[in-house]
Coordinates of C-alpha atoms in Angstrom, one line a residue:
X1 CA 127.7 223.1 -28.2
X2 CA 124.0 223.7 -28.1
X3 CA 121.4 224.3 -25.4
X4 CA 120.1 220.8 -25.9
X5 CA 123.3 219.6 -25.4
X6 CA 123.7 220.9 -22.2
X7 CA 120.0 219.8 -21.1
X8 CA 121.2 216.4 -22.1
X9 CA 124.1 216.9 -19.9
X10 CA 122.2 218.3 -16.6
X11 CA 119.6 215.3 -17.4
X12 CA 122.6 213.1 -17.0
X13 CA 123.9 214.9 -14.0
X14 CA 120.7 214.9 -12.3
X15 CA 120.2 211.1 -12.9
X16 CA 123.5 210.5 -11.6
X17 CA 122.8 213.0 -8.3
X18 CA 119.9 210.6 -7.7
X19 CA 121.7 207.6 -8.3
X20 CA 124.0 208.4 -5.1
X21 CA 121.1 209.5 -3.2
X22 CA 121.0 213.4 -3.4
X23 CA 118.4 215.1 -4.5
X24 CA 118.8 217.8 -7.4
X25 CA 116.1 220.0 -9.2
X26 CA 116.0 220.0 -13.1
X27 CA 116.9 224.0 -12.5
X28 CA 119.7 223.3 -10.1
X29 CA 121.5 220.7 -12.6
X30 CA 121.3 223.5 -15.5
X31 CA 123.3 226.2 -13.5
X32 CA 125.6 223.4 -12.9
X33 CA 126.2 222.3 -16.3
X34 CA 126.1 225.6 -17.6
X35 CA 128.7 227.0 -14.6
X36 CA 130.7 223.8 -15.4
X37 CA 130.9 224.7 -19.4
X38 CA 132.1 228.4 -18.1
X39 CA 129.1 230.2 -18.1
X40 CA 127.6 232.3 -15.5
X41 CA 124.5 230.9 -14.9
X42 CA 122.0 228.9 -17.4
X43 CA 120.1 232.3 -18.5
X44 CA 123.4 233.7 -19.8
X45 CA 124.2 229.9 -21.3
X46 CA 120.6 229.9 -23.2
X47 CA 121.3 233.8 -24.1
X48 CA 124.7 232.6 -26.2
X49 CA 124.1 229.3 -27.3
X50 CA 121.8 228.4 -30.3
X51 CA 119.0 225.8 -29.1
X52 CA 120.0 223.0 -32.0
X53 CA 123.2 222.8 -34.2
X54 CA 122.6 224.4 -38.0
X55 CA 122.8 221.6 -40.9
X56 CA 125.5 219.5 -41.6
X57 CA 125.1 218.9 -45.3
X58 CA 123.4 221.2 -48.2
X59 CA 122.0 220.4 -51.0
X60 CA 124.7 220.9 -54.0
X61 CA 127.5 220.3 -51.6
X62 CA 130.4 218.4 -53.5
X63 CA 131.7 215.2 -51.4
X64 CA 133.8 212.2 -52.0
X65 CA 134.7 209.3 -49.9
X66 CA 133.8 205.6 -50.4
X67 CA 130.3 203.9 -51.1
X68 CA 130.6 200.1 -50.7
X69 CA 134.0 200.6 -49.8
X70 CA 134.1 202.4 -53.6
X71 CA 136.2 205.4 -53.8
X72 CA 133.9 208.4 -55.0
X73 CA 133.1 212.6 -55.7
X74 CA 129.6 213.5 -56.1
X75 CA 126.9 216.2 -55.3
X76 CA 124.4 215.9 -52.5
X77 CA 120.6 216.5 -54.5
X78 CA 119.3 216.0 -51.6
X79 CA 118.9 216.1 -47.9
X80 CA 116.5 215.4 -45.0
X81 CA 117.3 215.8 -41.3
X82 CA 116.1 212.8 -39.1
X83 CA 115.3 213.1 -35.5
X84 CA 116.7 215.4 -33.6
X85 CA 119.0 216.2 -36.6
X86 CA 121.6 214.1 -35.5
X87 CA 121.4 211.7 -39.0
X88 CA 120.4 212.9 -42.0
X89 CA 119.1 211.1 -45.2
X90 CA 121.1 212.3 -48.4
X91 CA 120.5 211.5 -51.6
X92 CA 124.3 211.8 -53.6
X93 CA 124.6 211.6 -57.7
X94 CA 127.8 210.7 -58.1
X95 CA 130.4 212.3 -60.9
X96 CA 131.3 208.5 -62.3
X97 CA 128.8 205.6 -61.4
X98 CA 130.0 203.0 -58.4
X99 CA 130.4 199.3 -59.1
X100 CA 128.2 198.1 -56.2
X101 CA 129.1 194.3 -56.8
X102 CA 132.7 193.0 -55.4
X103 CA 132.3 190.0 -57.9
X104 CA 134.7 189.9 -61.2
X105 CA 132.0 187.9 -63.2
X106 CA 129.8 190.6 -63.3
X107 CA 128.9 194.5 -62.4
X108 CA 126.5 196.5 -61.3
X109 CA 126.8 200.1 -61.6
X110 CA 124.9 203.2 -59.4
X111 CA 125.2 206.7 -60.4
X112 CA 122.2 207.9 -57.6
X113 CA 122.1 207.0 -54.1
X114 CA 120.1 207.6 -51.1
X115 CA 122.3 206.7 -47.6
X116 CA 121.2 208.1 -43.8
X117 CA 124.6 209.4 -42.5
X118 CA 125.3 210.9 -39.1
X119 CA 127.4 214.1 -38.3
X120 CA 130.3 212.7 -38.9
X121 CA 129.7 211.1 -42.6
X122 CA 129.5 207.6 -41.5
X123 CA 127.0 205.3 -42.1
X124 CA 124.7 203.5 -39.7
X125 CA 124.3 200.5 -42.0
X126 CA 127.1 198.2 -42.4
X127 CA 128.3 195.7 -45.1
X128 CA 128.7 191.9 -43.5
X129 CA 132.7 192.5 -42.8
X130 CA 131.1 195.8 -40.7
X131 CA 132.5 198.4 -43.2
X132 CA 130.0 201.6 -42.9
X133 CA 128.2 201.7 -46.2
X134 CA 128.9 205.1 -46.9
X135 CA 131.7 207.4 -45.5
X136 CA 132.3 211.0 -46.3
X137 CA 135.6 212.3 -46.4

């Protein structure tokens, strides 16, 4: 939980206040939010929690999951936060190239990829069954 998260959340709360017809200050839905998450008030909220979440992937982290619905281990060579640092661009060398082609009459191997992943590992883009194509273990 960050401090943006919890702006998000009194954004949320305010827009909903407004939906039913009461009126709530931007200031008034932070001490609710933060009271409602167990905090004091939103000073002592923005006094613990960090403003954004720290990285989710480093470079020279060792992964493995599937590519292309491939099984694979590799190294992450490089990254690059997108956004708000939600998704992130990696770039993975993998320990054994990936067969990237499903066909038996030929093959087509890839030892360097570059994939935009969100938090979780998963994938945005999606083969044409809808299988993410990459997810990290």
């Amino acid at each position: 939980m960050t401090t943006t998260d919890l702006k998000a959340d009194a954004r949320e709360y305010r827009a909903s206040q407004l939906e039913t017809g009461r009126s709530v200050t931007h200031a008034q839905s932070l001490e609710m939010v933060a009271r409602f998450h167990g905090f004091r008030d939103w000073n002592t909220a923005s006094g613990v929690l960090p403003v954004t979440r720290g990285p989710a992937y480093a470079v020279s982290q060792r992964i493995s999951g599937t590519y292309l619905k491939q099984p694979f281990t590799g190294t992450i060579i490089g990254v690059a936060a997108l956004g708000a640092g939600d998704m992130f661009r990696l770039t993975v060398h993998f320990d054994e190239p990936v067969d990237v082609v499903t066909f038996d009459s030929f093959s087509a191997y890839r030892q360097r990829v570059q994939a935009t992943v969100n938090r979780d590992g998963v994938s945005p883009t999606r083969t044409s069954d809808g299988v993410p194509h990459l997810m990290i273990d």
